[in-house]
Amino acid sequence: MNDDQKIEKLLGKIRDCDPIAFERFSLEHPICFHPKKGNWMFPMMFDFYLNHVRNCQINEYLKELGLILHESCQNDPLFEITKIDKSLCIDDSYVEDYARKVQNAHNNEPKFQDIKSPWKTRGITLSLYEIPSVLLNSIIFEFKDKEHPYILADIAGMYVYSQKIFEALGYLYRSVNLLTKFPNRFWNSEYGLAGAANTFRLLLLMSSIELMDTYRKVFSYDYMFLTKLACTATDELFQHEAYVNRASIVLSPLARYVIPLHINPELLYISDTYFAHYCNELAEKISFASGWNYNMKSLTYYQHGSIRPNDTGGFVDIEDRTYFQIVSEKHKQAKEIAFSFFSDISSGKGALQKDEVETLFRYIQHECRYNYKSLRDKILNYKSYK
């Protein structure tokens, strides 16, 4: 009997033990039966039966169910990066309500913002949806006590894209303090992983070579969370964005100081941009519709060793491996890199310490006050500001 059959059998026992309670649970928590929301079933079920039904036999079944869920994700030696442990998931379904309210508050028509382009003949434009300040403040007030990295990072991101960087820092500070220690309750939450990736992405943009040790750690956290999100996300947009953002950081100038020395970050970029296009059907549509064409970015870098076509042969000339061999090998190696970061962070060796977090935020606050334009340009990369 495989794990899925064992789980189905146990759910049947729980149902048969108290059919009325199971029907009530199904009616009150229909979302956890959705194919892509199954991570919430165990925490919702555990809370419901432990606190409301209080049936000793069902509690035993739940313990057995938790053990099966825990053991079923441990077959992969890199399971901490490649799997979600459903026995340790949290019920953060309220984040769906937050995301829906933010989406509904958007203005219907986007505003377009040009950003600096590496190409002389081709511009890049972002479409940004505004939220009226009254509606935004209402949403923030409603969710202000929800200490969840997705909500905190999302609010911070809205302030950043509105060029209100200083206002974003409080939310980033609250988020990072939820995430720096291991284990933490968001490690097996899809929304938690997305929020963590967004938190450390923003902090990485705000960091500086002046704080090199802290920069390395922020990079490691970001890479680790992005990789777990890419491996485990059921939301296709989350998965696509994880590959896009990981490709961006491995091509940053300081990546060579963090990625293990024997690994060329440019080859990781080739693999990540390939998967940013092909990881799922939505990713392909976004890649084409947005004009970013990540598959072409991947091929261009392989053929020319640069984001721009040139007269050199790129990795075609210097690599014995084929393009698809590089894509496949680096896809696997990315998980190994993320696991090595996880091992260092969870052991404490690579973990961000409280004093490092405080120093980083003091630095960012200083830059906001005295070098705002420089900090803003580094984060947003807009072509011009209104």
Tab-separated table of C-alpha atoms in Angstrom:
chain	number	residue	atom	x	y	z
A	1	MET	CA	0.000	0.000	0.000
A	2	ASN	CA	1.505	3.340	-1.042
A	3	ASP	CA	1.316	6.550	0.999
A	4	ASP	CA	-1.665	7.971	-0.893
A	5	GLN	CA	-3.639	4.786	-0.249
A	6	LYS	CA	-2.667	4.853	3.454
A	7	ILE	CA	-3.802	8.469	3.724
A	8	GLU	CA	-7.091	7.731	1.955
A	9	LYS	CA	-7.709	4.775	4.272
A	10	LEU	CA	-7.057	6.871	7.374
A	11	LEU	CA	-9.354	9.643	6.171
A	12	GLY	CA	-12.008	6.976	5.679
A	13	LYS	CA	-11.539	5.795	9.285
A	14	ILE	CA	-11.840	9.374	10.554
A	15	ARG	CA	-15.031	9.843	8.530
A	16	ASP	CA	-16.552	6.544	9.668
A	17	CYS	CA	-15.680	7.196	13.312
A	18	ASP	CA	-17.865	10.338	13.377
A	19	PRO	CA	-19.706	10.949	10.069
A	20	ILE	CA	-21.507	14.026	11.387
A	21	ALA	CA	-18.261	15.718	12.467
A	22	PHE	CA	-16.579	14.858	9.164
A	23	GLU	CA	-19.467	16.351	7.195
A	24	ARG	CA	-19.287	19.486	9.318
A	25	PHE	CA	-15.539	19.705	8.749
A	26	SER	CA	-16.032	19.324	4.982
A	27	LEU	CA	-18.636	22.102	4.927
A	28	GLU	CA	-16.563	24.486	7.070
A	29	HIS	CA	-13.252	23.845	5.310
A	30	PRO	CA	-14.011	23.088	1.644
A	31	ILE	CA	-10.837	24.854	0.497
A	32	CYS	CA	-8.565	22.109	1.843
A	33	PHE	CA	-10.188	19.619	-0.546
A	34	HIS	CA	-9.168	21.740	-3.529
A	35	PRO	CA	-6.435	19.906	-5.513
A	36	LYS	CA	-3.949	22.777	-5.084
A	37	LYS	CA	-4.816	23.596	-1.465
A	38	GLY	CA	-4.162	20.198	0.082
A	39	ASN	CA	-1.365	21.560	2.276
A	40	TRP	CA	-4.025	23.036	4.552
A	41	MET	CA	-5.911	19.781	5.163
A	42	PHE	CA	-3.830	18.457	8.065
A	43	PRO	CA	-3.559	21.683	10.110
A	44	MET	CA	-7.259	22.463	9.557
A	45	MET	CA	-8.267	18.907	10.448
A	46	PHE	CA	-5.973	18.749	13.475
A	47	ASP	CA	-7.357	22.006	14.888
A	48	PHE	CA	-10.984	21.045	14.174
A	49	TYR	CA	-10.899	17.609	15.789
A	50	LEU	CA	-8.568	18.468	18.671
A	51	ASN	CA	-10.379	21.632	19.766
A	52	HIS	CA	-13.986	21.046	18.699
A	53	VAL	CA	-14.736	17.318	18.453
A	54	ARG	CA	-12.352	15.888	21.074
A	55	ASN	CA	-12.644	12.246	20.055
A	56	CYS	CA	-9.706	10.239	21.432
A	57	GLN	CA	-9.846	7.601	18.678
A	58	ILE	CA	-9.820	10.240	15.936
A	59	ASN	CA	-6.918	11.999	17.658
A	60	GLU	CA	-4.939	8.758	17.383
A	61	TYR	CA	-5.814	8.515	13.693
A	62	LEU	CA	-4.615	12.102	13.236
A	63	LYS	CA	-1.276	11.310	14.880
A	64	GLU	CA	-0.893	8.367	12.512
A	65	LEU	CA	-1.835	10.586	9.559
A	66	GLY	CA	0.750	13.180	10.581
A	67	LEU	CA	3.462	10.516	10.780
A	68	ILE	CA	2.633	9.200	7.288
A	69	LEU	CA	2.696	12.730	5.856
A	70	HIS	CA	6.017	13.418	7.565
A	71	GLU	CA	7.694	10.219	6.392
A	72	SER	CA	6.313	10.439	2.844
A	73	CYS	CA	8.370	13.541	2.051
A	74	GLN	CA	11.687	12.118	3.266
A	75	ASN	CA	12.529	9.864	0.323
A	76	ASP	CA	14.510	12.603	-1.428
A	77	PRO	CA	17.900	13.262	0.253
A	78	LEU	CA	17.294	16.987	-0.368
A	79	PHE	CA	13.701	16.819	0.912
A	80	GLU	CA	14.047	19.958	3.036
A	81	ILE	CA	14.433	21.902	-0.228
A	82	THR	CA	12.416	19.796	-2.660
A	83	LYS	CA	9.370	18.835	-0.563
A	84	ILE	CA	6.690	20.348	1.639
A	85	ASP	CA	6.208	18.429	4.884
A	86	LYS	CA	2.413	18.459	5.082
A	87	SER	CA	2.501	17.378	8.723
A	88	LEU	CA	4.166	20.720	9.543
A	89	CYS	CA	2.012	22.990	7.370
A	90	ILE	CA	0.146	25.862	8.991
A	91	ASP	CA	-3.342	27.117	8.282
A	92	ASP	CA	-2.609	30.479	6.679
A	93	SER	CA	-5.664	30.404	4.445
A	94	TYR	CA	-6.468	33.940	5.617
A	95	VAL	CA	-3.707	35.098	3.257
A	96	GLU	CA	-6.052	34.194	0.389
A	97	ASP	CA	-8.534	36.735	1.765
A	98	TYR	CA	-5.807	39.371	1.952
A	99	ALA	CA	-4.615	38.670	-1.612
A	100	ARG	CA	-8.171	38.779	-2.941
A	101	LYS	CA	-8.869	42.134	-1.269
A	102	VAL	CA	-5.662	43.627	-2.648
A	103	GLN	CA	-6.526	42.351	-6.125
A	104	ASN	CA	-10.038	43.812	-5.935
A	105	ALA	CA	-8.676	47.164	-4.744
A	106	HIS	CA	-6.459	47.618	-7.826
A	107	ASN	CA	-7.399	50.292	-10.311
A	108	ASN	CA	-8.720	48.743	-13.526
A	109	GLU	CA	-6.132	50.376	-15.772
A	110	PRO	CA	-2.411	49.921	-15.107
A	111	LYS	CA	0.146	52.690	-15.252
A	112	PHE	CA	3.249	51.949	-17.297
A	113	GLN	CA	6.714	52.677	-15.980
A	114	ASP	CA	9.816	52.445	-18.188
A	115	ILE	CA	12.850	50.840	-16.605
A	116	LYS	CA	16.472	51.004	-17.683
A	117	SER	CA	17.174	48.527	-20.439
A	118	PRO	CA	20.472	46.765	-21.210
A	119	TRP	CA	19.546	47.010	-24.911
A	120	LYS	CA	20.014	50.197	-26.926
A	121	THR	CA	17.165	49.515	-29.333
A	122	ARG	CA	14.648	47.879	-27.041
A	123	GLY	CA	12.868	49.364	-24.048
A	124	ILE	CA	11.406	47.559	-21.070
A	125	THR	CA	8.156	48.624	-19.449
A	126	LEU	CA	6.489	47.527	-16.241
A	127	SER	CA	2.728	47.650	-15.808
A	128	LEU	CA	1.857	48.750	-12.276
A	129	TYR	CA	-1.601	48.746	-10.739
A	130	GLU	CA	-2.329	51.461	-8.223
A	131	ILE	CA	-4.419	51.035	-5.075
A	132	PRO	CA	-6.197	54.122	-3.712
A	133	SER	CA	-4.610	55.065	-0.400
A	134	VAL	CA	-7.931	54.858	1.468
A	135	LEU	CA	-8.463	51.263	0.351
A	136	LEU	CA	-4.842	50.317	1.037
A	137	ASN	CA	-4.970	51.761	4.549
A	138	SER	CA	-8.209	49.872	5.179
A	139	ILE	CA	-6.622	46.560	4.098
A	140	ILE	CA	-3.479	47.214	6.138
A	141	PHE	CA	-5.569	48.016	9.230
A	142	GLU	CA	-7.590	44.818	8.805
A	143	PHE	CA	-4.500	42.597	8.552
A	144	LYS	CA	-2.107	44.611	10.746
A	145	ASP	CA	-1.990	41.927	13.451
A	146	LYS	CA	-1.327	39.062	11.040
A	147	GLU	CA	2.387	38.397	11.400
A	148	HIS	CA	2.839	36.624	8.086
A	149	PRO	CA	5.795	37.221	5.720
A	150	TYR	CA	3.617	37.189	2.597
A	151	ILE	CA	1.397	40.002	3.843
A	152	LEU	CA	4.274	41.995	5.331
A	153	ALA	CA	6.479	41.682	2.230
A	154	ASP	CA	3.573	42.473	-0.074
A	155	ILE	CA	2.759	45.674	1.794
A	156	ALA	CA	6.455	46.576	1.830
A	157	GLY	CA	6.635	45.963	-1.928
A	158	MET	CA	3.679	48.251	-2.568
A	159	TYR	CA	5.386	51.034	-0.647
A	160	VAL	CA	8.685	50.439	-2.458
A	161	TYR	CA	7.097	50.559	-5.916
A	162	SER	CA	5.348	53.759	-4.824
A	163	GLN	CA	8.812	55.172	-4.009
A	164	LYS	CA	8.033	55.234	-0.282
A	165	ILE	CA	10.984	53.123	0.756
A	166	PHE	CA	11.227	54.350	4.330
A	167	GLU	CA	7.585	53.364	4.945
A	168	ALA	CA	8.385	49.832	3.746
A	169	LEU	CA	11.137	49.187	6.274
A	170	GLY	CA	8.919	48.484	9.275
A	171	TYR	CA	7.109	45.732	7.398
A	172	LEU	CA	10.350	44.224	6.119
A	173	TYR	CA	11.803	44.308	9.625
A	174	ARG	CA	8.805	42.444	11.038
A	175	SER	CA	8.995	39.899	8.217
A	176	VAL	CA	12.709	39.192	8.449
A	177	ASN	CA	12.444	38.586	12.183
A	178	LEU	CA	9.910	35.841	11.504
A	179	LEU	CA	12.248	34.112	9.078
A	180	THR	CA	15.855	34.265	10.241
A	181	LYS	CA	15.688	31.438	12.774
A	182	PHE	CA	15.305	27.744	11.927
A	183	PRO	CA	13.114	25.913	12.248
A	184	ASN	CA	10.344	28.450	11.648
A	185	ARG	CA	6.659	27.880	11.062
A	186	PHE	CA	6.693	29.274	7.503
A	187	TRP	CA	9.179	26.762	6.085
A	188	ASN	CA	6.345	24.456	4.986
A	189	SER	CA	3.912	27.150	3.885
A	190	GLU	CA	3.664	28.085	0.204
A	191	TYR	CA	2.582	31.610	1.055
A	192	GLY	CA	5.311	31.712	3.685
A	193	LEU	CA	7.969	30.743	1.148
A	194	ALA	CA	6.698	33.358	-1.328
A	195	GLY	CA	6.731	36.019	1.376
A	196	ALA	CA	10.210	35.023	2.487
A	197	ALA	CA	11.544	35.166	-1.076
A	198	ASN	CA	10.026	38.628	-1.538
A	199	THR	CA	11.401	39.826	1.806
A	200	PHE	CA	14.984	38.788	1.112
A	201	ARG	CA	14.800	39.928	-2.520
A	202	LEU	CA	14.004	43.461	-1.370
A	203	LEU	CA	16.654	43.351	1.349
A	204	LEU	CA	19.214	42.091	-1.151
A	205	LEU	CA	18.497	45.082	-3.401
A	206	MET	CA	18.920	47.395	-0.419
A	207	SER	CA	22.106	45.753	0.885
A	208	SER	CA	25.629	46.888	0.098
A	209	ILE	CA	29.104	45.490	-0.424
A	210	GLU	CA	29.997	47.557	2.628
A	211	LEU	CA	28.181	44.882	4.650
A	212	MET	CA	29.628	41.958	2.723
A	213	ASP	CA	29.137	39.237	5.350
A	214	THR	CA	25.520	40.261	5.832
A	215	TYR	CA	25.024	40.492	2.064
A	216	ARG	CA	26.233	36.902	1.690
A	217	LYS	CA	23.751	35.721	4.286
A	218	VAL	CA	20.823	37.649	2.775
A	219	PHE	CA	21.728	36.184	-0.641
A	220	SER	CA	21.822	32.672	0.869
A	221	TYR	CA	18.407	33.067	2.469
A	222	ASP	CA	16.914	34.431	-0.741
A	223	TYR	CA	18.418	31.672	-2.892
A	224	MET	CA	17.268	28.998	-0.443
A	225	PHE	CA	13.668	30.247	-0.237
A	226	LEU	CA	13.440	30.828	-3.997
A	227	THR	CA	14.657	27.288	-4.651
A	228	LYS	CA	12.214	25.650	-2.261
A	229	LEU	CA	9.412	27.741	-3.778
A	230	ALA	CA	10.439	26.720	-7.317
A	231	CYS	CA	10.469	23.048	-6.283
A	232	THR	CA	7.221	22.941	-4.310
A	233	ALA	CA	4.833	25.690	-5.484
A	234	THR	CA	1.403	24.605	-6.679
A	235	ASP	CA	0.713	28.197	-7.764
A	236	GLU	CA	2.130	28.498	-11.289
A	237	LEU	CA	2.833	32.228	-10.931
A	238	PHE	CA	4.829	31.655	-7.732
A	239	GLN	CA	6.908	28.992	-9.488
A	240	HIS	CA	7.547	31.194	-12.527
A	241	GLU	CA	8.568	34.164	-10.386
A	242	ALA	CA	10.858	31.979	-8.284
A	243	TYR	CA	12.898	31.039	-11.372
A	244	VAL	CA	12.848	34.625	-12.691
A	245	ASN	CA	14.113	36.066	-9.417
A	246	ARG	CA	16.697	33.348	-8.889
A	247	ALA	CA	18.043	33.976	-12.384
A	248	SER	CA	18.307	37.659	-11.509
A	249	ILE	CA	20.352	37.163	-8.349
A	250	VAL	CA	22.783	34.591	-9.794
A	251	LEU	CA	23.669	37.084	-12.535
A	252	SER	CA	24.286	39.891	-10.040
A	253	PRO	CA	27.932	41.042	-9.754
A	254	LEU	CA	28.335	39.768	-6.182
A	255	ALA	CA	26.928	36.284	-6.806
A	256	ARG	CA	30.432	34.884	-7.313
A	257	TYR	CA	31.227	35.790	-3.711
A	258	VAL	CA	28.370	33.626	-2.421
A	259	ILE	CA	27.911	30.749	-4.886
A	260	PRO	CA	30.548	28.006	-4.293
A	261	LEU	CA	33.743	28.837	-6.189
A	262	HIS	CA	33.728	25.779	-8.481
A	263	ILE	CA	30.279	26.735	-9.858
A	264	ASN	CA	29.825	29.304	-12.614
A	265	PRO	CA	26.732	31.433	-11.776
A	266	GLU	CA	26.287	32.212	-15.491
A	267	LEU	CA	25.472	28.558	-16.168
A	268	LEU	CA	22.918	28.662	-13.352
A	269	TYR	CA	21.390	31.690	-15.086
A	270	ILE	CA	21.077	29.761	-18.359
A	271	SER	CA	19.198	26.989	-16.567
A	272	ASP	CA	16.980	29.318	-14.513
A	273	THR	CA	15.880	31.411	-17.479
A	274	TYR	CA	15.062	28.206	-19.373
A	275	PHE	CA	12.800	27.078	-16.510
A	276	ALA	CA	11.385	30.595	-16.094
A	277	HIS	CA	9.852	29.958	-19.502
A	278	TYR	CA	9.123	26.224	-19.457
A	279	CYS	CA	8.343	25.368	-15.802
A	280	ASN	CA	4.576	25.440	-16.452
A	281	GLU	CA	1.976	26.565	-19.016
A	282	LEU	CA	1.313	29.934	-17.358
A	283	ALA	CA	5.045	30.683	-17.352
A	284	GLU	CA	5.202	30.200	-21.128
A	285	LYS	CA	2.268	32.556	-21.633
A	286	ILE	CA	3.767	35.216	-19.349
A	287	SER	CA	7.177	34.882	-20.975
A	288	PHE	CA	5.737	35.469	-24.444
A	289	ALA	CA	3.076	38.054	-23.537
A	290	SER	CA	5.423	40.198	-21.445
A	291	GLY	CA	8.060	40.282	-24.153
A	292	TRP	CA	10.737	39.000	-21.768
A	293	ASN	CA	11.073	35.693	-23.679
A	294	TYR	CA	13.103	33.913	-21.032
A	295	ASN	CA	13.793	30.968	-23.324
A	296	MET	CA	15.572	33.338	-25.714
A	297	LYS	CA	17.475	34.927	-22.829
A	298	SER	CA	18.712	31.464	-21.907
A	299	LEU	CA	19.799	30.602	-25.465
A	300	THR	CA	21.411	34.014	-26.012
A	301	TYR	CA	23.536	33.624	-22.908
A	302	TYR	CA	24.537	30.113	-23.925
A	303	GLN	CA	25.475	31.191	-27.453
A	304	HIS	CA	27.184	34.499	-26.592
A	305	GLY	CA	28.119	34.414	-22.889
A	306	SER	CA	26.163	37.649	-22.503
A	307	ILE	CA	22.616	38.976	-22.392
A	308	ARG	CA	23.407	40.664	-25.728
A	309	PRO	CA	24.299	38.863	-28.972
A	310	ASN	CA	27.943	39.455	-29.941
A	311	ASP	CA	30.743	38.027	-32.057
A	312	THR	CA	31.971	35.538	-29.459
A	313	GLY	CA	30.954	31.900	-29.316
A	314	GLY	CA	29.958	32.048	-25.670
A	315	PHE	CA	29.521	28.736	-23.904
A	316	VAL	CA	28.979	26.958	-27.222
A	317	ASP	CA	32.746	27.187	-27.771
A	318	ILE	CA	34.029	26.630	-24.239
A	319	GLU	CA	31.662	23.931	-22.929
A	320	ASP	CA	31.834	20.263	-23.888
A	321	ARG	CA	28.293	19.806	-22.609
A	322	THR	CA	25.303	20.544	-24.788
A	323	TYR	CA	22.814	23.270	-23.981
A	324	PHE	CA	20.269	20.833	-22.588
A	325	GLN	CA	22.907	19.035	-20.533
A	326	ILE	CA	23.846	22.352	-18.919
A	327	VAL	CA	20.189	23.206	-18.261
A	328	SER	CA	19.548	19.825	-16.651
A	329	GLU	CA	22.757	19.618	-14.605
A	330	LYS	CA	22.473	23.166	-13.261
A	331	HIS	CA	18.810	22.641	-12.392
A	332	LYS	CA	19.884	19.768	-10.148
A	333	GLN	CA	22.914	21.655	-8.833
A	334	ALA	CA	20.750	24.615	-7.816
A	335	LYS	CA	18.936	22.343	-5.350
A	336	GLU	CA	22.268	21.178	-3.937
A	337	ILE	CA	23.432	24.782	-3.496
A	338	ALA	CA	20.175	25.669	-1.739
A	339	PHE	CA	20.513	22.634	0.525
A	340	SER	CA	24.050	23.643	1.482
A	341	PHE	CA	22.735	27.120	2.384
A	342	PHE	CA	19.915	25.470	4.379
A	343	SER	CA	22.421	23.302	6.260
A	344	ASP	CA	24.564	26.314	7.166
A	345	ILE	CA	21.583	28.429	8.193
A	346	SER	CA	19.825	25.724	10.221
A	347	SER	CA	23.088	24.899	12.030
A	348	GLY	CA	23.479	28.580	12.936
A	349	LYS	CA	26.723	29.056	11.002
A	350	GLY	CA	25.085	30.947	8.145
A	351	ALA	CA	22.125	32.365	10.060
A	352	LEU	CA	21.481	36.078	10.215
A	353	GLN	CA	22.055	37.233	13.766
A	354	LYS	CA	19.969	39.877	15.501
A	355	ASP	CA	22.835	42.384	15.552
A	356	GLU	CA	23.403	41.862	11.807
A	357	VAL	CA	19.732	42.537	11.092
A	358	GLU	CA	19.853	45.679	13.235
A	359	THR	CA	23.005	46.899	11.460
A	360	LEU	CA	21.483	46.241	8.034
A	361	PHE	CA	18.338	48.219	8.830
A	362	ARG	CA	20.353	51.088	10.304
A	363	TYR	CA	22.346	51.188	7.067
A	364	ILE	CA	19.175	51.235	4.934
A	365	GLN	CA	17.632	53.951	7.117
A	366	HIS	CA	20.804	56.022	6.707
A	367	GLU	CA	20.669	55.583	2.933
A	368	CYS	CA	16.994	56.585	2.916
A	369	ARG	CA	17.818	59.808	4.720
A	370	TYR	CA	21.059	60.830	3.053
A	371	ASN	CA	21.379	58.918	-0.250
A	372	TYR	CA	17.753	58.368	-1.175
A	373	LYS	CA	18.089	58.778	-4.941
A	374	SER	CA	20.966	56.325	-5.114
A	375	LEU	CA	19.082	53.755	-3.035
A	376	ARG	CA	15.892	54.273	-5.033
A	377	ASP	CA	17.701	53.827	-8.352
A	378	LYS	CA	19.351	50.639	-7.120
A	379	ILE	CA	16.041	49.107	-6.065
A	380	LEU	CA	13.666	50.276	-8.775
A	381	ASN	CA	15.904	50.865	-11.790
A	382	TYR	CA	13.278	53.159	-13.348
A	383	LYS	CA	14.313	55.099	-16.425
A	384	SER	CA	12.862	58.303	-14.988
A	385	TYR	CA	10.875	59.385	-11.959
A	386	LYS	CA	7.819	61.567	-11.809
